[in-house]
Amino acid sequence: ARQHACRGANAVLAELCRVHGGSLFTKAAALHQAITVSILRIHETRAAPELEVIEAAKSLRLCGALGKNVQGDALSIIVALIPAVLCCVGFGKSEMLNAACRCLGFIAKKVSTMAEHMHALLVGMASMLADSLHPSARLGAAHALHEVLTVLNLEIVPFLTQLVVPVMGAMSDSDKSVRQIATLCFCMLVKLMPLEAGTEVPTGLSS
């Protein structure tokens, strides 16, 4: 029953995105509030009390569901939330972490051909992987990267050069869990490296 309800809700959201296009959040301001308030508050305060975590997880699931279908200005609003979504993976709160990772996977799938947006996502994850002061941020970033690699698969090939060095660094992390996930990510990257030859670095990404 729950699966049917989720499919029904996703179908409704997809139809809203189709009908309203880039003006989705203008026509449905409540949706914009629902996906932004809690995660932006966490991002701004750098704090995640339990009640906020529950609300943020709901917002992230909704954001991810919309992220699969939005376009135009509505997509720009979702993309602008990337730093806040990344922040949500860094607290070691499993419910929020899982929702944030899935949300990032959906966003990455949507913007995989948009170099500027992919750059923002990759740089954000790489920065968190290198955060020597916060182990939970590094672990969250590793989980997020694994989700993005899983979702994108071959679509990540043009961006391999952006990922190899941060992932190799994470493979030497002091935290065993980070090392393990980073190793899984590196194995995924290595399998794709033969496909990189001749692939142009997307405009907007540094070499």
PDB file of C-alpha atoms in Angstrom:
ATOM      1  CA  ALA A   1       0.000   0.000   0.000  1.00  0.00           C
ATOM      2  CA  ARG A   2       2.835   2.360   0.856  1.00  0.00           C
ATOM      3  CA  GLN A   3       4.537   1.697  -2.481  1.00  0.00           C
ATOM      4  CA  HIS A   4       1.307   2.428  -4.331  1.00  0.00           C
ATOM      5  CA  ALA A   5       0.930   5.669  -2.385  1.00  0.00           C
ATOM      6  CA  CYS A   6       4.506   6.696  -3.213  1.00  0.00           C
ATOM      7  CA  ARG A   7       4.002   5.943  -6.897  1.00  0.00           C
ATOM      8  CA  GLY A   8       0.787   7.939  -6.841  1.00  0.00           C
ATOM      9  CA  ALA A   9       2.461  10.893  -5.158  1.00  0.00           C
ATOM     10  CA  ASN A  10       5.356  10.804  -7.617  1.00  0.00           C
ATOM     11  CA  ALA A  11       2.913  10.723 -10.525  1.00  0.00           C
ATOM     12  CA  VAL A  12       1.141  13.796  -9.153  1.00  0.00           C
ATOM     13  CA  LEU A  13       4.431  15.655  -8.724  1.00  0.00           C
ATOM     14  CA  ALA A  14       5.531  14.718 -12.243  1.00  0.00           C
ATOM     15  CA  GLU A  15       2.243  16.025 -13.626  1.00  0.00           C
ATOM     16  CA  LEU A  16       2.617  19.281 -11.705  1.00  0.00           C
ATOM     17  CA  CYS A  17       6.104  19.708 -13.171  1.00  0.00           C
ATOM     18  CA  ARG A  18       4.788  19.000 -16.652  1.00  0.00           C
ATOM     19  CA  VAL A  19       1.874  21.414 -16.397  1.00  0.00           C
ATOM     20  CA  HIS A  20       3.649  24.324 -14.732  1.00  0.00           C
ATOM     21  CA  GLY A  21       7.154  23.884 -16.161  1.00  0.00           C
ATOM     22  CA  GLY A  22       9.633  26.505 -15.008  1.00  0.00           C
ATOM     23  CA  SER A  23       6.936  28.410 -13.116  1.00  0.00           C
ATOM     24  CA  LEU A  24       6.210  25.474 -10.801  1.00  0.00           C
ATOM     25  CA  PHE A  25       7.291  27.217  -7.617  1.00  0.00           C
ATOM     26  CA  THR A  26       5.482  30.406  -8.577  1.00  0.00           C
ATOM     27  CA  LYS A  27       2.243  28.528  -9.146  1.00  0.00           C
ATOM     28  CA  ALA A  28       2.736  26.228  -6.158  1.00  0.00           C
ATOM     29  CA  ALA A  29       4.523  28.337  -3.561  1.00  0.00           C
ATOM     30  CA  ALA A  30       3.735  25.797  -0.834  1.00  0.00           C
ATOM     31  CA  LEU A  31       5.947  23.258  -2.629  1.00  0.00           C
ATOM     32  CA  HIS A  32       8.839  25.696  -2.625  1.00  0.00           C
ATOM     33  CA  GLN A  33       8.420  26.268   1.093  1.00  0.00           C
ATOM     34  CA  ALA A  34       8.146  22.540   1.734  1.00  0.00           C
ATOM     35  CA  ILE A  35      11.486  21.749   0.109  1.00  0.00           C
ATOM     36  CA  THR A  36      13.477  24.723   1.390  1.00  0.00           C
ATOM     37  CA  VAL A  37      12.604  25.803   4.919  1.00  0.00           C
ATOM     38  CA  SER A  38      14.077  22.983   6.998  1.00  0.00           C
ATOM     39  CA  ILE A  39      17.152  22.223   4.905  1.00  0.00           C
ATOM     40  CA  LEU A  40      18.063  25.908   4.567  1.00  0.00           C
ATOM     41  CA  ARG A  41      17.692  26.329   8.319  1.00  0.00           C
ATOM     42  CA  ILE A  42      20.082  23.427   8.894  1.00  0.00           C
ATOM     43  CA  HIS A  43      22.487  24.889   6.352  1.00  0.00           C
ATOM     44  CA  GLU A  44      22.379  28.346   7.920  1.00  0.00           C
ATOM     45  CA  THR A  45      22.632  27.242  11.565  1.00  0.00           C
ATOM     46  CA  ARG A  46      24.925  24.233  10.980  1.00  0.00           C
ATOM     47  CA  ALA A  47      22.788  22.424  13.543  1.00  0.00           C
ATOM     48  CA  ALA A  48      20.480  19.429  13.168  1.00  0.00           C
ATOM     49  CA  PRO A  49      18.216  18.806  16.176  1.00  0.00           C
ATOM     50  CA  GLU A  50      16.116  15.667  15.937  1.00  0.00           C
ATOM     51  CA  LEU A  51      12.832  17.345  15.024  1.00  0.00           C
ATOM     52  CA  GLU A  52      14.586  19.315  12.298  1.00  0.00           C
ATOM     53  CA  VAL A  53      16.176  16.138  10.969  1.00  0.00           C
ATOM     54  CA  ILE A  54      12.753  14.532  10.552  1.00  0.00           C
ATOM     55  CA  GLU A  55      11.411  17.553   8.675  1.00  0.00           C
ATOM     56  CA  ALA A  56      14.567  17.839   6.585  1.00  0.00           C
ATOM     57  CA  ALA A  57      14.320  14.195   5.527  1.00  0.00           C
ATOM     58  CA  LYS A  58      10.775  14.815   4.310  1.00  0.00           C
ATOM     59  CA  SER A  59      11.901  17.931   2.440  1.00  0.00           C
ATOM     60  CA  LEU A  60      14.811  16.100   0.850  1.00  0.00           C
ATOM     61  CA  ARG A  61      12.612  13.270  -0.361  1.00  0.00           C
ATOM     62  CA  LEU A  62      10.229  15.800  -1.902  1.00  0.00           C
ATOM     63  CA  CYS A  63      13.122  17.754  -3.397  1.00  0.00           C
ATOM     64  CA  GLY A  64      14.500  14.597  -4.980  1.00  0.00           C
ATOM     65  CA  ALA A  65      11.116  13.618  -6.406  1.00  0.00           C
ATOM     66  CA  LEU A  66      10.742  17.063  -7.943  1.00  0.00           C
ATOM     67  CA  GLY A  67      14.357  17.117  -9.083  1.00  0.00           C
ATOM     68  CA  LYS A  68      13.657  14.276 -11.502  1.00  0.00           C
ATOM     69  CA  ASN A  69      11.100  16.320 -13.415  1.00  0.00           C
ATOM     70  CA  VAL A  70      11.604  20.062 -12.966  1.00  0.00           C
ATOM     71  CA  GLN A  71      12.829  22.328 -15.741  1.00  0.00           C
ATOM     72  CA  GLY A  72      13.739  25.931 -16.425  1.00  0.00           C
ATOM     73  CA  ASP A  73      13.557  28.334 -13.500  1.00  0.00           C
ATOM     74  CA  ALA A  74      12.237  25.597 -11.234  1.00  0.00           C
ATOM     75  CA  LEU A  75      15.327  23.504 -11.929  1.00  0.00           C
ATOM     76  CA  SER A  76      17.546  26.499 -11.156  1.00  0.00           C
ATOM     77  CA  ILE A  77      15.870  26.763  -7.746  1.00  0.00           C
ATOM     78  CA  ILE A  78      16.529  23.074  -7.058  1.00  0.00           C
ATOM     79  CA  VAL A  79      20.153  23.379  -8.185  1.00  0.00           C
ATOM     80  CA  ALA A  80      20.647  26.373  -5.900  1.00  0.00           C
ATOM     81  CA  LEU A  81      19.847  24.052  -2.998  1.00  0.00           C
ATOM     82  CA  ILE A  82      22.863  21.798  -3.690  1.00  0.00           C
ATOM     83  CA  PRO A  83      25.040  23.375  -0.937  1.00  0.00           C
ATOM     84  CA  ALA A  84      22.223  22.967   1.592  1.00  0.00           C
ATOM     85  CA  VAL A  85      21.566  19.363   0.531  1.00  0.00           C
ATOM     86  CA  LEU A  86      25.280  18.604   0.805  1.00  0.00           C
ATOM     87  CA  CYS A  87      25.274  20.115   4.274  1.00  0.00           C
ATOM     88  CA  CYS A  88      22.552  17.654   5.272  1.00  0.00           C
ATOM     89  CA  VAL A  89      24.753  14.634   4.507  1.00  0.00           C
ATOM     90  CA  GLY A  90      27.360  15.750   6.998  1.00  0.00           C
ATOM     91  CA  PHE A  91      25.671  15.232  10.379  1.00  0.00           C
ATOM     92  CA  GLY A  92      25.721  11.451  10.695  1.00  0.00           C
ATOM     93  CA  LYS A  93      21.922  11.326  10.938  1.00  0.00           C
ATOM     94  CA  SER A  94      20.989   8.219   8.948  1.00  0.00           C
ATOM     95  CA  GLU A  95      17.454   9.210   7.918  1.00  0.00           C
ATOM     96  CA  MET A  96      18.546  12.631   6.695  1.00  0.00           C
ATOM     97  CA  LEU A  97      21.745  11.234   5.154  1.00  0.00           C
ATOM     98  CA  ASN A  98      19.875   8.639   3.107  1.00  0.00           C
ATOM     99  CA  ALA A  99      17.313  11.172   1.905  1.00  0.00           C
ATOM    100  CA  ALA A 100      20.006  13.714   1.029  1.00  0.00           C
ATOM    101  CA  CYS A 101      22.071  11.169  -0.906  1.00  0.00           C
ATOM    102  CA  ARG A 102      19.064  10.071  -2.941  1.00  0.00           C
ATOM    103  CA  CYS A 103      18.162  13.704  -3.552  1.00  0.00           C
ATOM    104  CA  LEU A 104      21.674  14.432  -4.841  1.00  0.00           C
ATOM    105  CA  GLY A 105      21.472  11.371  -7.068  1.00  0.00           C
ATOM    106  CA  PHE A 106      18.243  12.615  -8.640  1.00  0.00           C
ATOM    107  CA  ILE A 107      19.675  16.107  -9.103  1.00  0.00           C
ATOM    108  CA  ALA A 108      22.871  14.739 -10.640  1.00  0.00           C
ATOM    109  CA  LYS A 109      20.863  12.657 -13.089  1.00  0.00           C
ATOM    110  CA  LYS A 110      18.913  15.729 -14.134  1.00  0.00           C
ATOM    111  CA  VAL A 111      21.956  17.990 -14.597  1.00  0.00           C
ATOM    112  CA  SER A 112      24.483  15.419 -15.838  1.00  0.00           C
ATOM    113  CA  THR A 113      24.814  17.252 -19.183  1.00  0.00           C
ATOM    114  CA  MET A 114      24.979  20.694 -17.564  1.00  0.00           C
ATOM    115  CA  ALA A 115      28.653  21.243 -16.768  1.00  0.00           C
ATOM    116  CA  GLU A 116      28.238  24.265 -14.510  1.00  0.00           C
ATOM    117  CA  HIS A 117      25.768  22.493 -12.244  1.00  0.00           C
ATOM    118  CA  MET A 118      27.771  19.267 -12.182  1.00  0.00           C
ATOM    119  CA  HIS A 119      30.836  21.318 -11.290  1.00  0.00           C
ATOM    120  CA  ALA A 120      29.046  22.787  -8.269  1.00  0.00           C
ATOM    121  CA  LEU A 121      28.039  19.322  -7.122  1.00  0.00           C
ATOM    122  CA  LEU A 122      31.455  17.716  -7.648  1.00  0.00           C
ATOM    123  CA  VAL A 123      33.375  20.554  -6.012  1.00  0.00           C
ATOM    124  CA  GLY A 124      31.025  20.452  -3.044  1.00  0.00           C
ATOM    125  CA  MET A 125      31.524  16.732  -2.510  1.00  0.00           C
ATOM    126  CA  ALA A 126      35.288  16.962  -3.011  1.00  0.00           C
ATOM    127  CA  SER A 127      35.501  19.755  -0.447  1.00  0.00           C
ATOM    128  CA  MET A 128      33.615  17.691   2.106  1.00  0.00           C
ATOM    129  CA  LEU A 129      35.783  14.636   1.441  1.00  0.00           C
ATOM    130  CA  ALA A 130      38.796  16.772   2.366  1.00  0.00           C
ATOM    131  CA  ASP A 131      37.261  18.185   5.569  1.00  0.00           C
ATOM    132  CA  SER A 132      39.859  17.122   8.115  1.00  0.00           C
ATOM    133  CA  LEU A 133      37.898  18.492  11.075  1.00  0.00           C
ATOM    134  CA  HIS A 134      34.583  16.680  10.603  1.00  0.00           C
ATOM    135  CA  PRO A 135      34.632  12.890  10.072  1.00  0.00           C
ATOM    136  CA  SER A 136      30.846  12.801   9.681  1.00  0.00           C
ATOM    137  CA  ALA A 137      31.084  15.263   6.790  1.00  0.00           C
ATOM    138  CA  ARG A 138      33.668  13.093   5.035  1.00  0.00           C
ATOM    139  CA  LEU A 139      31.582   9.968   5.557  1.00  0.00           C
ATOM    140  CA  GLY A 140      28.442  11.702   4.324  1.00  0.00           C
ATOM    141  CA  ALA A 141      30.246  12.978   1.251  1.00  0.00           C
ATOM    142  CA  ALA A 142      31.545   9.487   0.514  1.00  0.00           C
ATOM    143  CA  HIS A 143      28.005   8.082   0.720  1.00  0.00           C
ATOM    144  CA  ALA A 144      26.727  10.896  -1.508  1.00  0.00           C
ATOM    145  CA  LEU A 145      29.430  10.322  -4.105  1.00  0.00           C
ATOM    146  CA  HIS A 146      28.711   6.596  -4.163  1.00  0.00           C
ATOM    147  CA  GLU A 147      25.040   7.331  -4.795  1.00  0.00           C
ATOM    148  CA  VAL A 148      25.849   9.782  -7.593  1.00  0.00           C
ATOM    149  CA  LEU A 149      28.224   7.317  -9.258  1.00  0.00           C
ATOM    150  CA  THR A 150      25.635   4.551  -8.999  1.00  0.00           C
ATOM    151  CA  VAL A 151      22.910   6.712 -10.520  1.00  0.00           C
ATOM    152  CA  LEU A 152      24.995   8.252 -13.300  1.00  0.00           C
ATOM    153  CA  ASN A 153      27.115   5.235 -14.266  1.00  0.00           C
ATOM    154  CA  LEU A 154      28.430   5.994 -17.804  1.00  0.00           C
ATOM    155  CA  GLU A 155      27.239   9.583 -17.600  1.00  0.00           C
ATOM    156  CA  ILE A 156      29.981  10.338 -15.063  1.00  0.00           C
ATOM    157  CA  VAL A 157      32.744   9.558 -17.599  1.00  0.00           C
ATOM    158  CA  PRO A 158      33.274  13.184 -18.739  1.00  0.00           C
ATOM    159  CA  PHE A 159      33.852  14.143 -15.111  1.00  0.00           C
ATOM    160  CA  LEU A 160      36.297  11.411 -14.054  1.00  0.00           C
ATOM    161  CA  THR A 161      39.262  13.770 -13.875  1.00  0.00           C
ATOM    162  CA  GLN A 162      37.389  15.812 -11.278  1.00  0.00           C
ATOM    163  CA  LEU A 163      36.916  12.820  -9.012  1.00  0.00           C
ATOM    164  CA  VAL A 164      40.023  10.643  -9.082  1.00  0.00           C
ATOM    165  CA  VAL A 165      42.247  12.761  -6.815  1.00  0.00           C
ATOM    166  CA  PRO A 166      39.607  13.457  -4.108  1.00  0.00           C
ATOM    167  CA  VAL A 167      38.591   9.794  -4.046  1.00  0.00           C
ATOM    168  CA  MET A 168      42.190   8.594  -3.824  1.00  0.00           C
ATOM    169  CA  GLY A 169      42.728  10.966  -0.915  1.00  0.00           C
ATOM    170  CA  ALA A 170      39.642   9.591   0.831  1.00  0.00           C
ATOM    171  CA  MET A 171      41.018   6.061   0.448  1.00  0.00           C
ATOM    172  CA  SER A 172      43.672   7.077   2.991  1.00  0.00           C
ATOM    173  CA  ASP A 173      41.203   8.591   5.445  1.00  0.00           C
ATOM    174  CA  SER A 174      41.674   7.973   9.150  1.00  0.00           C
ATOM    175  CA  ASP A 175      38.071   6.727   9.336  1.00  0.00           C
ATOM    176  CA  LYS A 176      37.694   3.112   8.241  1.00  0.00           C
ATOM    177  CA  SER A 177      34.150   3.636   6.955  1.00  0.00           C
ATOM    178  CA  VAL A 178      35.254   6.520   4.729  1.00  0.00           C
ATOM    179  CA  ARG A 179      38.111   4.410   3.384  1.00  0.00           C
ATOM    180  CA  GLN A 180      35.768   1.537   2.577  1.00  0.00           C
ATOM    181  CA  ILE A 181      33.232   3.647   0.681  1.00  0.00           C
ATOM    182  CA  ALA A 182      35.970   5.607  -1.085  1.00  0.00           C
ATOM    183  CA  THR A 183      37.505   2.313  -2.222  1.00  0.00           C
ATOM    184  CA  LEU A 184      34.144   1.236  -3.657  1.00  0.00           C
ATOM    185  CA  CYS A 185      33.904   4.575  -5.461  1.00  0.00           C
ATOM    186  CA  PHE A 186      37.428   4.231  -6.824  1.00  0.00           C
ATOM    187  CA  CYS A 187      36.653   0.773  -8.175  1.00  0.00           C
ATOM    188  CA  MET A 188      33.636   2.224  -9.966  1.00  0.00           C
ATOM    189  CA  LEU A 189      35.797   4.985 -11.450  1.00  0.00           C
ATOM    190  CA  VAL A 190      38.522   2.572 -12.561  1.00  0.00           C
ATOM    191  CA  LYS A 191      36.013   0.473 -14.505  1.00  0.00           C
ATOM    192  CA  LEU A 192      35.000   3.578 -16.447  1.00  0.00           C
ATOM    193  CA  MET A 193      38.493   4.934 -17.144  1.00  0.00           C
ATOM    194  CA  PRO A 194      38.976   3.063 -20.454  1.00  0.00           C
ATOM    195  CA  LEU A 195      35.941   4.961 -21.761  1.00  0.00           C
ATOM    196  CA  GLU A 196      37.468   8.327 -20.918  1.00  0.00           C
ATOM    197  CA  ALA A 197      39.892   8.388 -23.876  1.00  0.00           C
ATOM    198  CA  GLY A 198      38.689  10.896 -26.410  1.00  0.00           C
ATOM    199  CA  THR A 199      35.996  12.267 -24.125  1.00  0.00           C
ATOM    200  CA  GLU A 200      36.024  16.035 -24.026  1.00  0.00           C
ATOM    201  CA  VAL A 201      36.076  17.791 -20.678  1.00  0.00           C
ATOM    202  CA  PRO A 202      32.728  19.598 -20.584  1.00  0.00           C
ATOM    203  CA  THR A 203      32.894  23.342 -21.031  1.00  0.00           C
ATOM    204  CA  GLY A 204      32.897  25.001 -17.635  1.00  0.00           C
ATOM    205  CA  LEU A 205      34.997  22.353 -15.892  1.00  0.00           C
ATOM    206  CA  SER A 206      38.647  22.819 -15.092  1.00  0.00           C
ATOM    207  CA  SER A 207      40.974  20.214 -16.518  1.00  0.00           C
TER     208      SER A 207
END
